Amino acid sequence: MNTPSPAEAREALAQVRQVRLNTADSLRMPWWLWATLGAVVAVYSAAPDFGPIAQVTAYIGYGVLSVAWYAAQRLSPRVAAASGTLHRSAVPWYAYLPLMLTALVFGAVVFIAAPAVHRIVTGSDMPAWIRDHPFTTLALPNAVLTVAAGLLSNAVVRRMACRAAAR
């Protein structure tokens, strides 16, 4: 068995490191995923304006989609590659902390600010279509903020993956 020289070993390790860096840098979620996320969040946010059946259906559908998407990309390397993320074996558990913290902060802000925003939107000086459909009116800003938070968390995860690959 031939043992490589120290220079050959360093060259091989440098190539492996470069491949890891290129892979980590290519973690970009496709555009259709962000468009889908925005649409799902908009439907979820506007559901209360369309009655309790639509609201329950949207909530259950959102939960099922969230669990299915998370489980699919954790279990299948093909789904992970299609979504622009690393398979579970390549991402450390702490890489998901920024996403979880962003979701918690965003949920807390929405929970605290929702009553005040609802009072403002349903005020007497607003047009009738806004007063009649306040949740639909707020669905687009909610979807835009959610997609922005997702893009930010994706950038953080990419940065963390690049740092881990550089080691």
PDB file of C-alpha atoms in Angstrom:
ATOM      1  CA  MET A   1       0.000   0.000   0.000  1.00  0.00           C
ATOM      2  CA  ASN A   2       1.446   3.335  -1.038  1.00  0.00           C
ATOM      3  CA  THR A   3       1.487   6.044   1.560  1.00  0.00           C
ATOM      4  CA  PRO A   4       1.043   9.517   0.110  1.00  0.00           C
ATOM      5  CA  SER A   5       3.684  12.092   0.763  1.00  0.00           C
ATOM      6  CA  PRO A   6       2.858  14.948   3.159  1.00  0.00           C
ATOM      7  CA  ALA A   7       2.500  17.330   0.221  1.00  0.00           C
ATOM      8  CA  GLU A   8       0.051  14.981  -1.530  1.00  0.00           C
ATOM      9  CA  ALA A   9      -1.940  14.571   1.674  1.00  0.00           C
ATOM     10  CA  ARG A  10      -2.125  18.358   2.143  1.00  0.00           C
ATOM     11  CA  GLU A  11      -3.251  18.761  -1.485  1.00  0.00           C
ATOM     12  CA  ALA A  12      -5.968  16.104  -1.061  1.00  0.00           C
ATOM     13  CA  LEU A  13      -7.212  17.739   2.151  1.00  0.00           C
ATOM     14  CA  ALA A  14      -7.237  21.149   0.456  1.00  0.00           C
ATOM     15  CA  GLN A  15      -9.359  19.721  -2.380  1.00  0.00           C
ATOM     16  CA  VAL A  16     -11.798  18.164   0.090  1.00  0.00           C
ATOM     17  CA  ARG A  17     -12.033  21.461   1.965  1.00  0.00           C
ATOM     18  CA  GLN A  18     -12.714  23.348  -1.272  1.00  0.00           C
ATOM     19  CA  VAL A  19     -15.481  20.912  -2.241  1.00  0.00           C
ATOM     20  CA  ARG A  20     -17.051  21.326   1.214  1.00  0.00           C
ATOM     21  CA  LEU A  21     -16.894  25.120   0.902  1.00  0.00           C
ATOM     22  CA  ASN A  22     -18.445  25.033  -2.579  1.00  0.00           C
ATOM     23  CA  THR A  23     -21.225  22.746  -1.350  1.00  0.00           C
ATOM     24  CA  ALA A  24     -21.970  24.922   1.670  1.00  0.00           C
ATOM     25  CA  ASP A  25     -21.952  28.061  -0.456  1.00  0.00           C
ATOM     26  CA  SER A  26     -24.463  26.569  -2.886  1.00  0.00           C
ATOM     27  CA  LEU A  27     -27.179  26.223  -0.230  1.00  0.00           C
ATOM     28  CA  ARG A  28     -29.714  28.448  -1.899  1.00  0.00           C
ATOM     29  CA  MET A  29     -33.362  27.574  -1.687  1.00  0.00           C
ATOM     30  CA  PRO A  30     -35.092  27.805  -5.067  1.00  0.00           C
ATOM     31  CA  TRP A  31     -37.353  30.755  -5.890  1.00  0.00           C
ATOM     32  CA  TRP A  32     -40.458  28.588  -6.095  1.00  0.00           C
ATOM     33  CA  LEU A  33     -40.040  27.550  -2.472  1.00  0.00           C
ATOM     34  CA  TRP A  34     -40.176  31.176  -1.309  1.00  0.00           C
ATOM     35  CA  ALA A  35     -43.180  31.912  -3.547  1.00  0.00           C
ATOM     36  CA  THR A  36     -44.952  28.856  -2.148  1.00  0.00           C
ATOM     37  CA  LEU A  37     -44.140  29.869   1.416  1.00  0.00           C
ATOM     38  CA  GLY A  38     -45.564  33.338   0.804  1.00  0.00           C
ATOM     39  CA  ALA A  39     -48.749  31.927  -0.724  1.00  0.00           C
ATOM     40  CA  VAL A  40     -49.265  29.412   2.085  1.00  0.00           C
ATOM     41  CA  VAL A  41     -48.735  32.052   4.767  1.00  0.00           C
ATOM     42  CA  ALA A  42     -51.116  34.452   2.989  1.00  0.00           C
ATOM     43  CA  VAL A  43     -53.846  31.781   2.828  1.00  0.00           C
ATOM     44  CA  TYR A  44     -53.204  30.843   6.458  1.00  0.00           C
ATOM     45  CA  SER A  45     -53.376  34.502   7.544  1.00  0.00           C
ATOM     46  CA  ALA A  46     -56.546  35.309   5.570  1.00  0.00           C
ATOM     47  CA  ALA A  47     -58.451  32.169   6.631  1.00  0.00           C
ATOM     48  CA  PRO A  48     -60.320  33.728   9.608  1.00  0.00           C
ATOM     49  CA  ASP A  49     -62.193  36.048   7.210  1.00  0.00           C
ATOM     50  CA  PHE A  50     -63.770  33.070   5.446  1.00  0.00           C
ATOM     51  CA  GLY A  51     -65.390  31.309   8.386  1.00  0.00           C
ATOM     52  CA  PRO A  52     -64.478  28.662  10.915  1.00  0.00           C
ATOM     53  CA  ILE A  53     -64.341  25.770   8.440  1.00  0.00           C
ATOM     54  CA  ALA A  54     -61.847  27.570   6.213  1.00  0.00           C
ATOM     55  CA  GLN A  55     -59.860  28.582   9.278  1.00  0.00           C
ATOM     56  CA  VAL A  56     -59.623  25.050  10.678  1.00  0.00           C
ATOM     57  CA  THR A  57     -58.796  23.661   7.225  1.00  0.00           C
ATOM     58  CA  ALA A  58     -56.020  26.233   6.753  1.00  0.00           C
ATOM     59  CA  TYR A  59     -54.562  25.564  10.206  1.00  0.00           C
ATOM     60  CA  ILE A  60     -54.573  21.796   9.779  1.00  0.00           C
ATOM     61  CA  GLY A  61     -53.205  22.069   6.229  1.00  0.00           C
ATOM     62  CA  TYR A  62     -50.428  24.384   7.368  1.00  0.00           C
ATOM     63  CA  GLY A  63     -49.478  22.005  10.164  1.00  0.00           C
ATOM     64  CA  VAL A  64     -49.477  18.977   7.869  1.00  0.00           C
ATOM     65  CA  LEU A  65     -47.398  20.807   5.232  1.00  0.00           C
ATOM     66  CA  SER A  66     -44.885  21.985   7.838  1.00  0.00           C
ATOM     67  CA  VAL A  67     -44.371  18.543   9.338  1.00  0.00           C
ATOM     68  CA  ALA A  68     -44.280  16.840   5.925  1.00  0.00           C
ATOM     69  CA  TRP A  69     -41.748  19.298   4.510  1.00  0.00           C
ATOM     70  CA  TYR A  70     -39.470  19.102   7.547  1.00  0.00           C
ATOM     71  CA  ALA A  71     -39.663  15.304   7.683  1.00  0.00           C
ATOM     72  CA  ALA A  72     -39.163  14.922   3.921  1.00  0.00           C
ATOM     73  CA  GLN A  73     -36.015  17.017   3.780  1.00  0.00           C
ATOM     74  CA  ARG A  74     -34.614  15.326   6.887  1.00  0.00           C
ATOM     75  CA  LEU A  75     -35.273  11.834   5.535  1.00  0.00           C
ATOM     76  CA  SER A  76     -34.628  12.202   1.817  1.00  0.00           C
ATOM     77  CA  PRO A  77     -31.387  13.524   0.328  1.00  0.00           C
ATOM     78  CA  ARG A  78     -33.253  14.206  -2.950  1.00  0.00           C
ATOM     79  CA  VAL A  79     -35.840  16.457  -1.288  1.00  0.00           C
ATOM     80  CA  ALA A  80     -33.075  18.185   0.662  1.00  0.00           C
ATOM     81  CA  ALA A  81     -31.145  18.805  -2.554  1.00  0.00           C
ATOM     82  CA  ALA A  82     -34.262  20.062  -4.375  1.00  0.00           C
ATOM     83  CA  SER A  83     -34.972  22.526  -1.569  1.00  0.00           C
ATOM     84  CA  GLY A  84     -31.390  23.747  -1.485  1.00  0.00           C
ATOM     85  CA  THR A  85     -30.635  22.465   2.004  1.00  0.00           C
ATOM     86  CA  LEU A  86     -28.223  19.910   3.334  1.00  0.00           C
ATOM     87  CA  HIS A  87     -29.373  16.463   4.354  1.00  0.00           C
ATOM     88  CA  ARG A  88     -29.627  15.927   8.113  1.00  0.00           C
ATOM     89  CA  SER A  89     -26.275  14.179   8.254  1.00  0.00           C
ATOM     90  CA  ALA A  90     -24.511  17.328   7.022  1.00  0.00           C
ATOM     91  CA  VAL A  91     -26.217  19.960   9.206  1.00  0.00           C
ATOM     92  CA  PRO A  92     -25.482  20.212  12.935  1.00  0.00           C
ATOM     93  CA  TRP A  93     -28.489  20.497  15.240  1.00  0.00           C
ATOM     94  CA  TYR A  94     -27.591  24.038  16.284  1.00  0.00           C
ATOM     95  CA  ALA A  95     -27.864  25.269  12.678  1.00  0.00           C
ATOM     96  CA  TYR A  96     -31.642  25.357  13.141  1.00  0.00           C
ATOM     97  CA  LEU A  97     -31.480  27.638  16.204  1.00  0.00           C
ATOM     98  CA  PRO A  98     -31.665  30.909  14.212  1.00  0.00           C
ATOM     99  CA  LEU A  99     -34.757  29.633  12.401  1.00  0.00           C
ATOM    100  CA  MET A 100     -36.431  28.576  15.637  1.00  0.00           C
ATOM    101  CA  LEU A 101     -35.560  31.835  17.384  1.00  0.00           C
ATOM    102  CA  THR A 102     -36.818  33.874  14.430  1.00  0.00           C
ATOM    103  CA  ALA A 103     -40.096  31.940  14.451  1.00  0.00           C
ATOM    104  CA  LEU A 104     -40.507  32.425  18.207  1.00  0.00           C
ATOM    105  CA  VAL A 105     -39.789  36.158  18.050  1.00  0.00           C
ATOM    106  CA  PHE A 106     -42.058  36.628  15.046  1.00  0.00           C
ATOM    107  CA  GLY A 107     -44.845  34.660  16.752  1.00  0.00           C
ATOM    108  CA  ALA A 108     -44.469  36.709  19.936  1.00  0.00           C
ATOM    109  CA  VAL A 109     -44.556  39.992  18.023  1.00  0.00           C
ATOM    110  CA  VAL A 110     -47.646  38.897  16.089  1.00  0.00           C
ATOM    111  CA  PHE A 111     -49.346  37.750  19.307  1.00  0.00           C
ATOM    112  CA  ILE A 112     -48.595  41.022  21.100  1.00  0.00           C
ATOM    113  CA  ALA A 113     -49.236  43.385  18.179  1.00  0.00           C
ATOM    114  CA  ALA A 114     -52.255  41.632  16.621  1.00  0.00           C
ATOM    115  CA  PRO A 115     -54.958  43.257  18.802  1.00  0.00           C
ATOM    116  CA  ALA A 116     -53.615  46.780  18.226  1.00  0.00           C
ATOM    117  CA  VAL A 117     -53.205  46.250  14.496  1.00  0.00           C
ATOM    118  CA  HIS A 118     -56.688  44.729  14.296  1.00  0.00           C
ATOM    119  CA  ARG A 119     -58.179  47.801  16.046  1.00  0.00           C
ATOM    120  CA  ILE A 120     -56.368  50.116  13.637  1.00  0.00           C
ATOM    121  CA  VAL A 121     -57.410  48.157  10.553  1.00  0.00           C
ATOM    122  CA  THR A 122     -61.047  47.880  11.603  1.00  0.00           C
ATOM    123  CA  GLY A 123     -61.290  51.565  12.591  1.00  0.00           C
ATOM    124  CA  SER A 124     -64.153  53.695  11.342  1.00  0.00           C
ATOM    125  CA  ASP A 125     -61.984  55.716   8.955  1.00  0.00           C
ATOM    126  CA  MET A 126     -60.942  52.651   6.947  1.00  0.00           C
ATOM    127  CA  PRO A 127     -62.682  51.624   3.701  1.00  0.00           C
ATOM    128  CA  ALA A 128     -65.497  49.097   4.075  1.00  0.00           C
ATOM    129  CA  TRP A 129     -63.621  46.265   2.332  1.00  0.00           C
ATOM    130  CA  ILE A 130     -60.771  46.576   4.854  1.00  0.00           C
ATOM    131  CA  ARG A 131     -63.174  46.661   7.824  1.00  0.00           C
ATOM    132  CA  ASP A 132     -65.035  43.636   6.461  1.00  0.00           C
ATOM    133  CA  HIS A 133     -61.886  41.600   5.728  1.00  0.00           C
ATOM    134  CA  PRO A 134     -59.151  42.668   8.176  1.00  0.00           C
ATOM    135  CA  PHE A 135     -57.267  39.355   8.099  1.00  0.00           C
ATOM    136  CA  THR A 136     -57.147  39.325   4.312  1.00  0.00           C
ATOM    137  CA  THR A 137     -55.814  42.891   4.383  1.00  0.00           C
ATOM    138  CA  LEU A 138     -52.987  41.846   6.691  1.00  0.00           C
ATOM    139  CA  ALA A 139     -52.217  38.594   4.840  1.00  0.00           C
ATOM    140  CA  LEU A 140     -49.862  40.156   2.287  1.00  0.00           C
ATOM    141  CA  PRO A 141     -47.674  42.037   4.814  1.00  0.00           C
ATOM    142  CA  ASN A 142     -47.612  38.905   6.969  1.00  0.00           C
ATOM    143  CA  ALA A 143     -46.510  36.788   3.989  1.00  0.00           C
ATOM    144  CA  VAL A 144     -43.830  39.311   3.008  1.00  0.00           C
ATOM    145  CA  LEU A 145     -42.439  39.450   6.563  1.00  0.00           C
ATOM    146  CA  THR A 146     -42.432  35.658   6.808  1.00  0.00           C
ATOM    147  CA  VAL A 147     -40.569  35.275   3.508  1.00  0.00           C
ATOM    148  CA  ALA A 148     -38.073  37.949   4.630  1.00  0.00           C
ATOM    149  CA  ALA A 149     -37.486  36.072   7.897  1.00  0.00           C
ATOM    150  CA  GLY A 150     -37.045  32.844   5.915  1.00  0.00           C
ATOM    151  CA  LEU A 151     -34.516  34.468   3.584  1.00  0.00           C
ATOM    152  CA  LEU A 152     -32.620  35.810   6.582  1.00  0.00           C
ATOM    153  CA  SER A 153     -32.563  32.441   8.310  1.00  0.00           C
ATOM    154  CA  ASN A 154     -31.440  30.778   5.066  1.00  0.00           C
ATOM    155  CA  ALA A 155     -28.535  33.234   4.867  1.00  0.00           C
ATOM    156  CA  VAL A 156     -27.617  32.472   8.492  1.00  0.00           C
ATOM    157  CA  VAL A 157     -27.710  28.709   7.908  1.00  0.00           C
ATOM    158  CA  ARG A 158     -25.595  29.102   4.748  1.00  0.00           C
ATOM    159  CA  ARG A 159     -23.065  31.181   6.704  1.00  0.00           C
ATOM    160  CA  MET A 160     -22.956  28.574   9.487  1.00  0.00           C
ATOM    161  CA  ALA A 161     -22.471  25.784   6.936  1.00  0.00           C
ATOM    162  CA  CYS A 162     -19.631  27.719   5.287  1.00  0.00           C
ATOM    163  CA  ARG A 163     -17.938  28.185   8.658  1.00  0.00           C
ATOM    164  CA  ALA A 164     -18.354  24.510   9.496  1.00  0.00           C
ATOM    165  CA  ALA A 165     -16.970  23.514   6.087  1.00  0.00           C
ATOM    166  CA  ALA A 166     -13.964  25.788   6.535  1.00  0.00           C
ATOM    167  CA  ARG A 167     -12.832  23.871   9.609  1.00  0.00           C
TER     168      ARG A 167
END
